[in-house]
Amino acid sequence: MATCIQFDANGFAVLAAGEPSTCTAVLISGTEYQHYQDLYLSSNQPFDYVQASAIFSFFFSFVVGCFYISKNAGMILQAIKRF
């Protein structure tokens, strides 16, 4: 668990009571550091342009397809309304 620390007048770190969000600095344990390091290294992969373009193409086609379907449905409803 993270421990709240404050710096005294001499620049030494001393333990302080309080929430980690209100502290000057937060001291974490070695296992927490290793956990955060593992998370960072697992998510720090090179950007895959092929996968990004496939996702963009899928969602762009989905939006265009929804527009096409709604436009045709609107034309049909408008024709029914006129008759």
C-alpha positions as YAML, in Angstrom:
chain: A
units: angstrom
residues:
- id: 1
  name: MET
  ca: [0.00, 0.00, 0.00]
- id: 2
  name: ALA
  ca: [1.19, 3.49, -0.77]
- id: 3
  name: THR
  ca: [2.57, 5.52, 2.13]
- id: 4
  name: CYS
  ca: [2.28, 9.29, 2.38]
- id: 5
  name: ILE
  ca: [5.54, 11.17, 2.95]
- id: 6
  name: GLN
  ca: [6.41, 14.84, 3.44]
- id: 7
  name: PHE
  ca: [9.79, 16.57, 3.23]
- id: 8
  name: ASP
  ca: [11.04, 18.38, 6.32]
- id: 9
  name: ALA
  ca: [13.12, 21.57, 6.39]
- id: 10
  name: ASN
  ca: [16.35, 19.62, 5.87]
- id: 11
  name: GLY
  ca: [14.98, 17.84, 2.81]
- id: 12
  name: PHE
  ca: [14.55, 14.47, 4.49]
- id: 13
  name: ALA
  ca: [11.48, 12.37, 3.78]
- id: 14
  name: VAL
  ca: [9.33, 11.71, 6.84]
- id: 15
  name: LEU
  ca: [6.15, 9.67, 7.11]
- id: 16
  name: ALA
  ca: [2.97, 11.70, 7.28]
- id: 17
  name: ALA
  ca: [-0.68, 10.85, 7.87]
- id: 18
  name: GLY
  ca: [-3.10, 11.56, 5.08]
- id: 19
  name: GLU
  ca: [-4.47, 10.43, 1.80]
- id: 20
  name: PRO
  ca: [-1.94, 9.80, -0.98]
- id: 21
  name: SER
  ca: [-3.71, 12.42, -3.14]
- id: 22
  name: THR
  ca: [-2.88, 15.17, -0.60]
- id: 23
  name: CYS
  ca: [0.77, 14.25, -0.04]
- id: 24
  name: THR
  ca: [3.93, 15.87, -1.35]
- id: 25
  name: ALA
  ca: [5.17, 12.46, -2.43]
- id: 26
  name: VAL
  ca: [4.03, 8.86, -2.21]
- id: 27
  name: LEU
  ca: [6.24, 5.94, -1.32]
- id: 28
  name: ILE
  ca: [5.28, 2.58, -2.86]
- id: 29
  name: SER
  ca: [6.54, -0.87, -2.05]
- id: 30
  name: GLY
  ca: [8.74, -2.96, -4.31]
- id: 31
  name: THR
  ca: [5.86, -5.24, -5.31]
- id: 32
  name: GLU
  ca: [3.68, -2.25, -6.23]
- id: 33
  name: TYR
  ca: [6.52, -0.80, -8.27]
- id: 34
  name: GLN
  ca: [6.99, -4.12, -10.07]
- id: 35
  name: HIS
  ca: [3.24, -4.32, -10.75]
- id: 36
  name: TYR
  ca: [3.17, -0.82, -12.28]
- id: 37
  name: GLN
  ca: [6.32, -1.57, -14.25]
- id: 38
  name: ASP
  ca: [4.76, -4.76, -15.66]
- id: 39
  name: LEU
  ca: [1.61, -2.84, -16.63]
- id: 40
  name: TYR
  ca: [3.65, -0.16, -18.36]
- id: 41
  name: LEU
  ca: [5.83, -2.59, -20.27]
- id: 42
  name: SER
  ca: [2.88, -4.75, -21.38]
- id: 43
  name: SER
  ca: [1.01, -1.73, -22.76]
- id: 44
  name: ASN
  ca: [4.03, -0.09, -24.34]
- id: 45
  name: GLN
  ca: [3.94, -1.84, -27.70]
- id: 46
  name: PRO
  ca: [4.63, -0.32, -31.11]
- id: 47
  name: PHE
  ca: [1.68, 1.24, -32.90]
- id: 48
  name: ASP
  ca: [0.10, -1.19, -35.35]
- id: 49
  name: TYR
  ca: [-0.99, 0.80, -38.40]
- id: 50
  name: VAL
  ca: [-2.63, -2.20, -40.08]
- id: 51
  name: GLN
  ca: [-4.88, -2.87, -37.10]
- id: 52
  name: ALA
  ca: [-5.66, 0.83, -36.68]
- id: 53
  name: SER
  ca: [-6.66, 1.16, -40.33]
- id: 54
  name: ALA
  ca: [-8.84, -1.96, -40.08]
- id: 55
  name: ILE
  ca: [-10.65, -0.55, -37.04]
- id: 56
  name: PHE
  ca: [-11.08, 2.84, -38.71]
- id: 57
  name: SER
  ca: [-12.38, 1.22, -41.90]
- id: 58
  name: PHE
  ca: [-14.86, -0.92, -39.99]
- id: 59
  name: PHE
  ca: [-16.35, 1.97, -38.02]
- id: 60
  name: PHE
  ca: [-16.34, 4.34, -40.99]
- id: 61
  name: SER
  ca: [-18.19, 1.74, -43.06]
- id: 62
  name: PHE
  ca: [-20.59, 1.18, -40.18]
- id: 63
  name: VAL
  ca: [-21.44, 4.90, -40.01]
- id: 64
  name: VAL
  ca: [-21.87, 5.17, -43.79]
- id: 65
  name: GLY
  ca: [-24.02, 2.02, -43.78]
- id: 66
  name: CYS
  ca: [-26.24, 3.39, -41.00]
- id: 67
  name: PHE
  ca: [-26.62, 6.63, -42.94]
- id: 68
  name: TYR
  ca: [-27.58, 4.74, -46.11]
- id: 69
  name: ILE
  ca: [-30.13, 2.58, -44.29]
- id: 70
  name: SER
  ca: [-31.68, 5.54, -42.46]
- id: 71
  name: LYS
  ca: [-31.84, 7.60, -45.66]
- id: 72
  name: ASN
  ca: [-33.69, 4.81, -47.47]
- id: 73
  name: ALA
  ca: [-35.99, 4.23, -44.49]
- id: 74
  name: GLY
  ca: [-36.75, 7.95, -44.42]
- id: 75
  name: MET
  ca: [-37.56, 7.94, -48.13]
- id: 76
  name: ILE
  ca: [-39.92, 5.00, -47.66]
- id: 77
  name: LEU
  ca: [-41.65, 6.65, -44.68]
- id: 78
  name: GLN
  ca: [-41.96, 9.88, -46.63]
- id: 79
  name: ALA
  ca: [-43.53, 8.01, -49.58]
- id: 80
  name: ILE
  ca: [-46.02, 6.31, -47.21]
- id: 81
  name: LYS
  ca: [-46.84, 9.67, -45.64]
- id: 82
  name: ARG
  ca: [-47.61, 11.22, -49.06]
- id: 83
  name: PHE
  ca: [-50.01, 8.44, -50.10]
...
